Coordinates of C-alpha atoms and ligand atoms in Angstrom, one line a residue:
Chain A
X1 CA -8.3 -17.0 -1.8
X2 CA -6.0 -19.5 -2.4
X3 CA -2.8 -20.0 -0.4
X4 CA -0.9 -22.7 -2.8
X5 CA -1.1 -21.9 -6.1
X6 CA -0.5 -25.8 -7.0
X7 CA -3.9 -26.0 -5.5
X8 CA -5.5 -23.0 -7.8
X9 CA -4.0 -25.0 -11.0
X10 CA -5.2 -28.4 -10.0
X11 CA -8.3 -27.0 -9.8
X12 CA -8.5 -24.9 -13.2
X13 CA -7.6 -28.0 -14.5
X14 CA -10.2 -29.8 -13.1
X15 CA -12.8 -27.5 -14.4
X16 CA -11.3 -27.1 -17.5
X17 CA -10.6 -23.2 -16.5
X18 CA -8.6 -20.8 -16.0
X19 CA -6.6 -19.5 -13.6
X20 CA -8.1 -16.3 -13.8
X21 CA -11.6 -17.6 -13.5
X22 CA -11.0 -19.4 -10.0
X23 CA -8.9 -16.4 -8.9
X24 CA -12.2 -14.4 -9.9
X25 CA -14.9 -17.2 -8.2
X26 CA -12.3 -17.5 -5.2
X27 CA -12.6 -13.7 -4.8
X28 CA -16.2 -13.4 -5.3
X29 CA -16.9 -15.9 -2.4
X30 CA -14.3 -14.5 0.0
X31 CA -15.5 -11.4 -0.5
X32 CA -19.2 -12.0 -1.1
X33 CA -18.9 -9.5 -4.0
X34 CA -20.1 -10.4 -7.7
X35 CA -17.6 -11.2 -9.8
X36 CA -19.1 -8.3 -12.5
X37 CA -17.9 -6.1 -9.6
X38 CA -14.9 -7.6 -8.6
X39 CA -14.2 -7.1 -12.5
X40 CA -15.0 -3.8 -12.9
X41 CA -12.2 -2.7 -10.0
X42 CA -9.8 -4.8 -12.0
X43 CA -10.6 -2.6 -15.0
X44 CA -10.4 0.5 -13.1
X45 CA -7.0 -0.9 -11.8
X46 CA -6.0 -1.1 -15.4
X47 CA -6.8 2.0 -16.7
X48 CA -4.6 3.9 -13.9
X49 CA -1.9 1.5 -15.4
X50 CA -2.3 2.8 -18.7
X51 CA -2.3 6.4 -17.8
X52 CA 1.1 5.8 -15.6
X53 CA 2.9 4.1 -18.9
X54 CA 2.2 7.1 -20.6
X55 CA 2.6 10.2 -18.1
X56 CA 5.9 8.3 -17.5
X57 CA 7.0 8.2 -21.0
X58 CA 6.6 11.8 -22.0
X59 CA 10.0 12.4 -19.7
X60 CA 9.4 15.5 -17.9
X61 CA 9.2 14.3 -14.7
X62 CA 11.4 14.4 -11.7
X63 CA 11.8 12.8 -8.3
X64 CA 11.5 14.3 -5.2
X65 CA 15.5 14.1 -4.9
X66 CA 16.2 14.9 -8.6
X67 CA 17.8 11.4 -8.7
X68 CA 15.7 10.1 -11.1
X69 CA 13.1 10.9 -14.4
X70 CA 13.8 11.0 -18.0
X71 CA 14.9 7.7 -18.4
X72 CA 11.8 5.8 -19.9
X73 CA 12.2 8.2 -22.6
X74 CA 15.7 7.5 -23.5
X75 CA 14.9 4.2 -24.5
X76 CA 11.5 5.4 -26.8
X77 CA 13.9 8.0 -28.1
X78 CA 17.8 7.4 -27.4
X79 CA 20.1 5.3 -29.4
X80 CA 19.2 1.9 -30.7
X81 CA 20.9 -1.0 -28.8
X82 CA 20.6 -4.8 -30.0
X83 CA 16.5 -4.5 -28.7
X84 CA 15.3 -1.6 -30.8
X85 CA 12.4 -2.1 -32.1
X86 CA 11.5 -5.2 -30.3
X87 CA 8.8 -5.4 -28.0
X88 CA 11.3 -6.3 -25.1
X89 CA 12.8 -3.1 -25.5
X90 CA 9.4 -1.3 -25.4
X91 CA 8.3 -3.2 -22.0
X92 CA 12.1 -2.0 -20.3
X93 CA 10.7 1.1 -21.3
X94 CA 7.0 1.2 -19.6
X95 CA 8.6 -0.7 -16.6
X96 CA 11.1 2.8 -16.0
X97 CA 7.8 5.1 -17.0
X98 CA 5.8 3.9 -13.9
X99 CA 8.5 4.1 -11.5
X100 CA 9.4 7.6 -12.8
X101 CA 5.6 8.1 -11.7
X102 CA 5.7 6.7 -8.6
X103 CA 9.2 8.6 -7.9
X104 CA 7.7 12.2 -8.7
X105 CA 4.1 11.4 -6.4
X106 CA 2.2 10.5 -9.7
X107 CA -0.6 8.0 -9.6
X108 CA -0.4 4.3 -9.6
X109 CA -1.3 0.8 -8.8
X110 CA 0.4 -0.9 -5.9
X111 CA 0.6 -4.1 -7.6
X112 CA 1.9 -6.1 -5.6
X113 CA 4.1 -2.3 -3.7
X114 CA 4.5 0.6 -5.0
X115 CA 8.4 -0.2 -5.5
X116 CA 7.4 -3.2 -7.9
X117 CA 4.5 -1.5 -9.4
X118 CA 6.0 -1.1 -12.9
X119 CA 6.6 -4.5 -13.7
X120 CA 3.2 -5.6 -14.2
X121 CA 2.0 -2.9 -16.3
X122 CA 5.2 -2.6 -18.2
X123 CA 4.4 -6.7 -19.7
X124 CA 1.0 -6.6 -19.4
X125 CA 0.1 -3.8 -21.1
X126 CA 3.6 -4.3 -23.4
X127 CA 2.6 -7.4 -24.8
X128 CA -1.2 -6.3 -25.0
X129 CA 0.1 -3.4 -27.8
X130 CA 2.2 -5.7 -29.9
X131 CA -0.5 -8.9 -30.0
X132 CA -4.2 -6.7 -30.0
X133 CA -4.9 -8.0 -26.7
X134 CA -8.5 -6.8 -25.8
X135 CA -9.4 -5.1 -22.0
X136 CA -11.2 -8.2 -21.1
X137 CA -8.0 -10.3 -21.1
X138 CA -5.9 -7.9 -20.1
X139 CA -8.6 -8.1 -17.0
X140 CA -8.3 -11.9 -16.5
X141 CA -4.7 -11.7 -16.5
X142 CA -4.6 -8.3 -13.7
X143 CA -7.1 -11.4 -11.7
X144 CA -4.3 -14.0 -12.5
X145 CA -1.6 -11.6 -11.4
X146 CA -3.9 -10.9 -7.6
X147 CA -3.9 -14.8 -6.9
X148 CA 0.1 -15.2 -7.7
X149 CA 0.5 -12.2 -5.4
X150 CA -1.9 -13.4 -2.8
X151 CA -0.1 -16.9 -2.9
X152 CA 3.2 -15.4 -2.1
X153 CA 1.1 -12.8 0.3
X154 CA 0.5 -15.9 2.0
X155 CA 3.2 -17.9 1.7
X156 CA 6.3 -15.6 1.9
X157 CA 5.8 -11.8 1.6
X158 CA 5.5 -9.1 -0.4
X159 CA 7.4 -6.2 1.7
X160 CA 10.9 -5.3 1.2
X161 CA 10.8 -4.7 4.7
X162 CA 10.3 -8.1 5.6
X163 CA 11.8 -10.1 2.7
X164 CA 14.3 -7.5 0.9
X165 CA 13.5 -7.2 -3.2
X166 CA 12.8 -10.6 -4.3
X167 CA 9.3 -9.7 -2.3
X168 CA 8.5 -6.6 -4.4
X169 CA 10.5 -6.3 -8.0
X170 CA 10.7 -10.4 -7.8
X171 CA 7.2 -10.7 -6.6
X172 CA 6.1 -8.2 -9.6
X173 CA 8.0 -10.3 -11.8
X174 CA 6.9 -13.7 -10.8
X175 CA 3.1 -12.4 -10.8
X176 CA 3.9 -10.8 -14.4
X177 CA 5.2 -13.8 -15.6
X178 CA 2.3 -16.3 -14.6
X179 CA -0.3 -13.6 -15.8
X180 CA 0.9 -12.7 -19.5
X181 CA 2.0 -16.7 -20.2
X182 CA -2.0 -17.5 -19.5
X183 CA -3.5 -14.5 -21.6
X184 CA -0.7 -15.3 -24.3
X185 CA -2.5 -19.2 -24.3
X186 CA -0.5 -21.0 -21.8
X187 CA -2.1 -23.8 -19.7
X188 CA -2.5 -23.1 -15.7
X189 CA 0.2 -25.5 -15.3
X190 CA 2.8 -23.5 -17.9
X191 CA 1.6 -20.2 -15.6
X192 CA 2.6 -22.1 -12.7
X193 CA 6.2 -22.8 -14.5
X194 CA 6.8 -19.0 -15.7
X195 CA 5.8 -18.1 -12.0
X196 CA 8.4 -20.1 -10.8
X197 CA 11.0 -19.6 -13.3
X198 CA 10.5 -15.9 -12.8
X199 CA 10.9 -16.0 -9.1
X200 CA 14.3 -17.9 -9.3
X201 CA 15.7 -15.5 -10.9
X202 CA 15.3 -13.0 -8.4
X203 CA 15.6 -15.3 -5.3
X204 CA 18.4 -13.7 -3.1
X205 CA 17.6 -10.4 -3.9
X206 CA 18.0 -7.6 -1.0
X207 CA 16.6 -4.4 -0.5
X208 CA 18.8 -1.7 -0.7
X209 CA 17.4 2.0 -1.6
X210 CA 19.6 4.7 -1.8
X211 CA 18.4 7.5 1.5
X212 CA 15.4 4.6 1.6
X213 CA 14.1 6.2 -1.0
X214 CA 12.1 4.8 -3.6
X215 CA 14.1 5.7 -6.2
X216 CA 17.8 3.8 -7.2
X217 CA 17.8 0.9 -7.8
X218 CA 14.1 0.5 -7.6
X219 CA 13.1 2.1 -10.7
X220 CA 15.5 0.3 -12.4
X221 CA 14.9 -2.7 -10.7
X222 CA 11.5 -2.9 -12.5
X223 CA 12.8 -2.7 -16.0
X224 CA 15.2 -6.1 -14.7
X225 CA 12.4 -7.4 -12.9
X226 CA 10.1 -6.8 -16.1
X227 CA 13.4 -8.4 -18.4
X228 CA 13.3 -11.8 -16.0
X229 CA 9.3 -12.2 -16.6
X230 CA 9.8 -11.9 -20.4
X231 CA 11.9 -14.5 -20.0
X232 CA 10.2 -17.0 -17.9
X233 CA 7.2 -16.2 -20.2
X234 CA 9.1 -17.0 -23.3
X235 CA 10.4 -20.4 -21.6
X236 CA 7.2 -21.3 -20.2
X237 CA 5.5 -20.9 -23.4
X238 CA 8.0 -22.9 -25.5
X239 CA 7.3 -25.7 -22.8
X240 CA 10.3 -26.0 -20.5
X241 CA 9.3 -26.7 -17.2
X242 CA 11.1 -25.9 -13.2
X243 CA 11.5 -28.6 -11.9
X244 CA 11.2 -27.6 -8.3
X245 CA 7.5 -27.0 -7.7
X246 CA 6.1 -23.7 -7.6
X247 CA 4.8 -23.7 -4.3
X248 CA 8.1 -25.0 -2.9
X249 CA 10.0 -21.8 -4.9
X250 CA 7.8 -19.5 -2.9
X251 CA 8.6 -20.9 0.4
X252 CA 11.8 -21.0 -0.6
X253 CA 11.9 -16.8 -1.3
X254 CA 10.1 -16.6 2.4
X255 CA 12.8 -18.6 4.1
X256 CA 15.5 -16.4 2.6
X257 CA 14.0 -13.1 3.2
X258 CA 13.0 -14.5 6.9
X259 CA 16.9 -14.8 7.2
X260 CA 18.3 -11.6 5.6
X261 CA 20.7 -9.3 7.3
X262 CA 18.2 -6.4 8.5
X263 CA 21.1 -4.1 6.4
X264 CA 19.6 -5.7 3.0
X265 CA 15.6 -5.1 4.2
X266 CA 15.0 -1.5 3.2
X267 CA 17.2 0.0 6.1
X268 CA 19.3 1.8 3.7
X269 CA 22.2 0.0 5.6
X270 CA 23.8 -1.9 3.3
X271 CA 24.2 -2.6 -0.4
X272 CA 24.1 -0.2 -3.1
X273 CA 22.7 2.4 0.0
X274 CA 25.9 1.8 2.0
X275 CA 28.2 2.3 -1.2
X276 CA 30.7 5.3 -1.0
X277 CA 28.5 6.9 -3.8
X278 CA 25.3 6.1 -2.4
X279 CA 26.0 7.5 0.8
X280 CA 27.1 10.8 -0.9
X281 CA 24.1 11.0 -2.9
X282 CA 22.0 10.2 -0.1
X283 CA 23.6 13.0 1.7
X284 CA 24.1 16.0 -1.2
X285 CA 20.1 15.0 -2.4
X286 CA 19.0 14.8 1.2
X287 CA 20.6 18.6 1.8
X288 CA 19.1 20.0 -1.3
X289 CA 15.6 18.6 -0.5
X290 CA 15.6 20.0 2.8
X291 CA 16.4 24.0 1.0
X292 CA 14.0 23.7 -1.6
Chain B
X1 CA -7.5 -13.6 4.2
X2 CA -5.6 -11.9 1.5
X3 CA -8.4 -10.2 -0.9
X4 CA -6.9 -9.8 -4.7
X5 CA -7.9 -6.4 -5.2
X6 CA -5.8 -5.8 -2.1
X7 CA -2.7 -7.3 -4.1
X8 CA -3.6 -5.3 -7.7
X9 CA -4.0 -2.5 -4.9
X10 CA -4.5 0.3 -3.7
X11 CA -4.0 3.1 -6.6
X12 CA -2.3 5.6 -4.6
X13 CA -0.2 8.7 -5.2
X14 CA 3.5 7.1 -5.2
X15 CA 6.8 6.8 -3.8
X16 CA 5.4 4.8 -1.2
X17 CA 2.7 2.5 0.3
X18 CA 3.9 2.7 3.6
X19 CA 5.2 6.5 3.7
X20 CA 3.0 7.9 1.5
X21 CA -0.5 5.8 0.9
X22 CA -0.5 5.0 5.3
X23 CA 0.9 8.4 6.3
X24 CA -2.4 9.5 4.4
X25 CA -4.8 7.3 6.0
X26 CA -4.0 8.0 9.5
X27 CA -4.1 11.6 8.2
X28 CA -7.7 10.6 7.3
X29 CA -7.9 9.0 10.9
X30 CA -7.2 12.0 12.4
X31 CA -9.8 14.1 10.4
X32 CA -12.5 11.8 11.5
X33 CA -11.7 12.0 15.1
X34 CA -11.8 15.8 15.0
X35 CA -14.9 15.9 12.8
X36 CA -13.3 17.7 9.5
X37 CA -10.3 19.9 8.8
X38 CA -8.1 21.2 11.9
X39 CA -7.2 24.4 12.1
X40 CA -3.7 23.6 13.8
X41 CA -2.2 20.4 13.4
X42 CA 1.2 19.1 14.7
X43 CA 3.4 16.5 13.3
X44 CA 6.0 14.3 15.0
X45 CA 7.4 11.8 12.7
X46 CA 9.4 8.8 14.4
X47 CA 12.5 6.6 12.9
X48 CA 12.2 6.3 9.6
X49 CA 9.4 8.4 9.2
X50 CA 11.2 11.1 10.5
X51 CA 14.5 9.7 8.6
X52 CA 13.4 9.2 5.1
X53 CA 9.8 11.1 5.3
X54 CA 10.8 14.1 3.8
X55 CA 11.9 12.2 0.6
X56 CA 8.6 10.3 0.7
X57 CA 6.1 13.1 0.9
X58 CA 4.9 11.3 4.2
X59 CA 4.5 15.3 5.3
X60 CA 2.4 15.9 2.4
X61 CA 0.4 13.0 2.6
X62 CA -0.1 13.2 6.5
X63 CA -1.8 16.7 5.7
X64 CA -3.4 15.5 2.9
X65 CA -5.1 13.2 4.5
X66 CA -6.0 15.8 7.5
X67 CA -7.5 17.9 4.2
X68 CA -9.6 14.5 3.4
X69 CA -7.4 13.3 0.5
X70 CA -7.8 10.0 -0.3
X71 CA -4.2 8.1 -1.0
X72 CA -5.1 8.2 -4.8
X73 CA -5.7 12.1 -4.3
X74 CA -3.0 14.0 -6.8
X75 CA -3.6 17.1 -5.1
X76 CA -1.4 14.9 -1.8
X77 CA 1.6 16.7 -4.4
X78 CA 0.5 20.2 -3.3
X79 CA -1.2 19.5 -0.1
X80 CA 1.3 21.6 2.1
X81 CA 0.1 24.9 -0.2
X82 CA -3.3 23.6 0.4
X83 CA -3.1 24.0 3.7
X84 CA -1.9 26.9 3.8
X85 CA -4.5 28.2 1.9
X86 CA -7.3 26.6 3.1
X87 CA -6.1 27.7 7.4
X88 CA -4.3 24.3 8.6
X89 CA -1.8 25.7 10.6
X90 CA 0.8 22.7 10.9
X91 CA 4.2 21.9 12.7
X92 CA 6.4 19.2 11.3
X93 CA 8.6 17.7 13.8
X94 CA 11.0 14.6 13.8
X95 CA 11.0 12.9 17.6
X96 CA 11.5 9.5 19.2
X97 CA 8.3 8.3 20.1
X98 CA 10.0 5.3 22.2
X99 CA 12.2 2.9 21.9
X100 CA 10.3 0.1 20.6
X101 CA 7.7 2.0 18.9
X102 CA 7.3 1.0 14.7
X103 CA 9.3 2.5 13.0
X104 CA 6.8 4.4 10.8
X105 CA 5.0 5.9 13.5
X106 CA 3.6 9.2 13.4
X107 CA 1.5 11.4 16.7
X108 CA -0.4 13.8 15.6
X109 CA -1.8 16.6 18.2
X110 CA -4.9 17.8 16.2
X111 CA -7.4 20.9 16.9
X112 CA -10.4 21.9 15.4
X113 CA -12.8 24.7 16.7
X114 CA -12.7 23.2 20.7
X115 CA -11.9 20.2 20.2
X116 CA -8.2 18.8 20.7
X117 CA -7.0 15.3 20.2
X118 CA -3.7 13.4 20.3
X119 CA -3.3 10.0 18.4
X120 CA -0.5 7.8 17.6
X121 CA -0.5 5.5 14.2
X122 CA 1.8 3.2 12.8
X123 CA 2.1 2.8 8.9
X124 CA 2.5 -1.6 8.7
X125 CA 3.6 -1.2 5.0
X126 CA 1.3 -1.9 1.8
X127 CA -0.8 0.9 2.9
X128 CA -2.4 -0.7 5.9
X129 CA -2.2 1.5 8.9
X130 CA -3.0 1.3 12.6
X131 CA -3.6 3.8 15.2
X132 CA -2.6 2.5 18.9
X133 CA -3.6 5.2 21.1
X134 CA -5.9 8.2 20.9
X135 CA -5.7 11.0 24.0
X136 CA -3.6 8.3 25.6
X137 CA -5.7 5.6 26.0
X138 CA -4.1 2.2 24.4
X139 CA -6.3 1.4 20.9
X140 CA -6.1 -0.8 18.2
X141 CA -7.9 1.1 15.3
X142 CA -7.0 -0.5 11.2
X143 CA -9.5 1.9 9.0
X144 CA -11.1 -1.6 7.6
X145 CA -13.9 -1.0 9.2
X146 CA -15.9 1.7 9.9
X147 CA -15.4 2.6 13.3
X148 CA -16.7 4.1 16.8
X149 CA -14.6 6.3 19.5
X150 CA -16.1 7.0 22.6
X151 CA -15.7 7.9 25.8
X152 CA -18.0 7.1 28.9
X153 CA -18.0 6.8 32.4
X154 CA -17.5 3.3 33.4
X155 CA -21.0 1.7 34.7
X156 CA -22.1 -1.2 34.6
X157 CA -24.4 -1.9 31.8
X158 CA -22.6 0.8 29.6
X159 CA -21.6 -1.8 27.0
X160 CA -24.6 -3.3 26.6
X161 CA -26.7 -0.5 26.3
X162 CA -24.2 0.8 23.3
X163 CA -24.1 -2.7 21.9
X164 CA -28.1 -2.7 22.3
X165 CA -28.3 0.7 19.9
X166 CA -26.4 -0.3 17.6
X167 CA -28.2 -4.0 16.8
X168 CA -32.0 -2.3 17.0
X169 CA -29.8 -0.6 13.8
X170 CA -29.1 -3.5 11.9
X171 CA -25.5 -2.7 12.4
X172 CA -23.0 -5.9 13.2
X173 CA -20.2 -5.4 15.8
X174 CA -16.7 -6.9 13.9
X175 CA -14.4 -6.3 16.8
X176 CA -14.5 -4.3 20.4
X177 CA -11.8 -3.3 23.0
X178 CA -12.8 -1.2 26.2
X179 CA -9.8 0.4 28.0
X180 CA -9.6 2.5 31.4
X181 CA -7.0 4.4 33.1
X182 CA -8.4 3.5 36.5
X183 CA -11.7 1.8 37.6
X184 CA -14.9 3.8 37.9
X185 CA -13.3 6.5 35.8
X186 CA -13.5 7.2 31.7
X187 CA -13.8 4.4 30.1
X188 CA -12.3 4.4 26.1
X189 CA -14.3 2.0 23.7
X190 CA -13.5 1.1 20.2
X191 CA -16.0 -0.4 18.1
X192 CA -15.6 -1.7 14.8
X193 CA -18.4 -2.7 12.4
X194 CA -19.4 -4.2 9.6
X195 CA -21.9 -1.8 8.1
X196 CA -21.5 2.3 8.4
X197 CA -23.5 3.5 11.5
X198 CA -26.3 5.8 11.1
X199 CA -27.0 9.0 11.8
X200 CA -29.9 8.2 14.2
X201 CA -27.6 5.4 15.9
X202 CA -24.8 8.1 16.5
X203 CA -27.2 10.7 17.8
X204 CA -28.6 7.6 20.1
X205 CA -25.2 6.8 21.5
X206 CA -24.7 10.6 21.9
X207 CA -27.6 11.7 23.8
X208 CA -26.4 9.1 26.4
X209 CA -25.8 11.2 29.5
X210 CA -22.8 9.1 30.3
X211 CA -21.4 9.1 27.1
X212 CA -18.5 12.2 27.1
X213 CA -17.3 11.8 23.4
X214 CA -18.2 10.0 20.2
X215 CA -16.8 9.7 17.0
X216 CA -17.3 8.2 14.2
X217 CA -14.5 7.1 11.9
X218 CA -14.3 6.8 8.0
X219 CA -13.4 3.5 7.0
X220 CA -10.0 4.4 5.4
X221 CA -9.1 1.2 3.6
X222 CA -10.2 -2.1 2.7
Ligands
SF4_1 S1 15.0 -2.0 -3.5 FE1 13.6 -2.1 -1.8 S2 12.4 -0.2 -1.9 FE2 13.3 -0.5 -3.9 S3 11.8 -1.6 -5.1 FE3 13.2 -3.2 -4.2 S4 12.1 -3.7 -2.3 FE4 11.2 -1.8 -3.0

């Protein structure tokens, strides 16, 4: 696989590719695996994305804590706000409905974690409704999505652990937002752009889950995560460009995550975690988990 | 090498890839090395497994994986019930393992029929697990590969003979680590390998009259 993804866009461009296509011929001979295969576990990948979207937005479901569920719903079904209707609104939406799946020990895709696992769905499958995307696309753009995150894999990380949230949510984001701006048309080089412009957004951003649960903010970390990728997508598709190389914004996430307080890398020990309310949530949940 | 179905990857039973996804794979680990379900099974979570487990179903997924769950198993949800009904007897327990251990580290004391075994695994987050010590002896175990746990005496000749049965099999030999407690006495060999061993190579291996233990392990992940 490739570790700079300057390199995987030089080389789409050479061949006249895509992305996806040498993410899928890098895979293939890394893992000496066909790419028909290699294909076909993307598609699986997909369909468990799809089902998650929709268990989460029939809004019954519940955390292990109680702390979170119900939400997705609220925006298919609560008051309009300046979105409703739009298809930004809908993808906020399917971002919440996977985490509410992943909170309550439903099924998912770890793509990249499973804290920043709704991001991905939430555009890809967002933007697949509103344009008639077909399954094969939605396929290329799930391999698309694997080389960003295997870039940054390589490059920086893609724990919370190691490099607080701009790893997971702003990993999903920046993988999102390269993916959909090449099945929406975008060159490899405008992918490269949404990639980074997604991932500055979230540069700086720590880990802090309530009880170190995956639950607040994460969930609704994914719907902001999912809200930066529109954007970048939107940008890179009316042709702005970053200006700092994408390659160069990844190392740039690594180096600050390498240099985070250990309180801001999923210890629970500082920000929203070590609030006044957080702590007494953590502590009142945590009781009332241990009677039932 | 990062693969990119490990990054669109693994579909799993949520919260977490490290609590819940991991905790079940060195459940699976565990089953493997005692040959199916245990009847007893005890559980000592360390740091934040111990801290934040509970909210993570890293219980449930732990015994799920000792019922041979896979991480993408639904039933992981009800897998404390499940063992109740199906005769796992288990004991959750929270415990410092030591001071510098991972902090996701779980030892499980397992027992099935006559056989007992103790192992120790770490969960190193995105679902990849490792397990560092089985009945005491230091190991380095992932689950990427499938593997082979034995125990011989230490003779000279020992290796090669294994590494001898296994080749007339076809099967390649990814990585191997041999440790003792003391020279001349039980030596503890991991073997990982590229392709699943067969049944004849196993049976081989355990007709040795050195040979004190072997098991074979599920490849787990990857
Ligand atoms: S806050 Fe931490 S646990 Fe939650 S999604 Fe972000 S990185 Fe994952």
């Amino acid at each position: 696989m490739f570790s700079s993804l300057q390199a995987a866009i030089a080389a789409a461009e050479t061949q006249g590719s895509s992305l996806a296509r040498v993410a899928l011929d890098a895979e293939a001979r890394d893992q000496g695996r066909s790419v028909a295969d290699i294909r076909s576990a993307l598609r699986r990948a997909l369909d468990i994305m799809r089902g998650a979207v929709e268990r989460g937005m029939r809004g019954d479901l519940r955390s292990a804590s109680g702390l979170v569920g119900g939400d997705a719903a609220k925006l298919r079904d609560g008051p309009p706000g300046p979105l409703a209707g739009t298809l930004f609104r809908d993808v906020l939406a399917r971002a919440l409905a996977v985490q509410e799946v992943n909170a309550a020990m439903g099924v998912i895709v770890a793509a990249p974690t499973a804290g920043g696992a709704g991001v991905l769905p939430a555009v890809l499958t967002g933007l697949a409704a509103s344009r008639a995307i077909d399954d094969d696309r939605l396929v290329d753009a799930l391999a698309t999505a694997g080389l960003i995150g295997a870039v940054i894999a390589e490059r920086a990380s893609l724990s919370g652990a190691e490099g607080g949230c701009q790893a997971e949510t702003g990993a999903a984001a920046a993988m999102a937002a390269g993916a959909a701006t090449e099945m929406c048309g975008g060159t490899p080089a405008q992918a490269g752009h949404a990639t980074a412009l997604a991932m500055q957004g979230t540069l700086g951003l720590i880990c802090d889950p309530l009880g170190g649960l995956v639950e607040i903010p994460c969930v609704f970390r994914n719907a902001t995560g999912a809200a930066i990728a529109m954007a970048a997508i939107e940008m890179a598709l009316a042709g702005i460009e970053f200006r700092i190389p994408v390659d160069e914004v990844i190392d740039t996430m690594g180096e600050i995550g390498r240099s985070m307080d250990v309180r801001y890398r999923e210890t629970a020990g500082g920000g929203l975690a070590a609030t006044p309310t957080g702590r007494r949530l953590t502590r009142e949940r945590l009781v009332q988990l241990k009677k039932t | 090498m990062v693969s990119l179905l490990d990054i669109i990857g693994p579909v799993m039973v949520g919260p977490s890839s490290s609590h819940t996804a991991g905790a079940c794979r060195i459940g699976l680990l565990g089953r493997s090395l005692v040959g199916g379900t245990p009847q007893r099974a005890r559980l000592e979570l360390h740091g934040s497994f111990a801290r934040t487990g509970e909210g993570h179903g890293t219980d449930k997924a732990l015994v799920g994986g000792l019922l041979g769950f896979k991480p993408d198993d639904e039933r992981i949800r009800d897998a404390l019930d499940i063992a109740d009904r199906e005769g796992l007897a288990y004991r959750v327990e929270k415990t410092t393992i030591d001071e510098d251990a991972h902090p996701n580290t779980v030892r499980l004391t397992l027992e099935r029929d006559d056989t007992t075994v103790e192992l120790v695994g770490e969960s190193l987050g995105a679902g990849r697990v490792r397990l560092t010590r089985i009945d005491g002896f230091p190991v380095e175990v992932s689950g990427a590969l499938w593997t082979i746990v034995l125990v011989a005496r230490d003779q000279p000749g020992s290796i090669a003979r294994i590494c001898g049965i296994l080749a007339d099999e076809g099967v390649n030999l990814a990585t191997m680590r041999v440790s003792r407690k003391e020279r001349g006495g039980d030596a503890f060999m991991v073997l990982e390998l590229d392709d699943p061993p067969g049944d004849q190579a196993l049976t081989q291996i355990r007709t040795l009259e050195w040979v004190r233990m072997t098991r074979a392990l599920e490849k787990v992940a990857g």
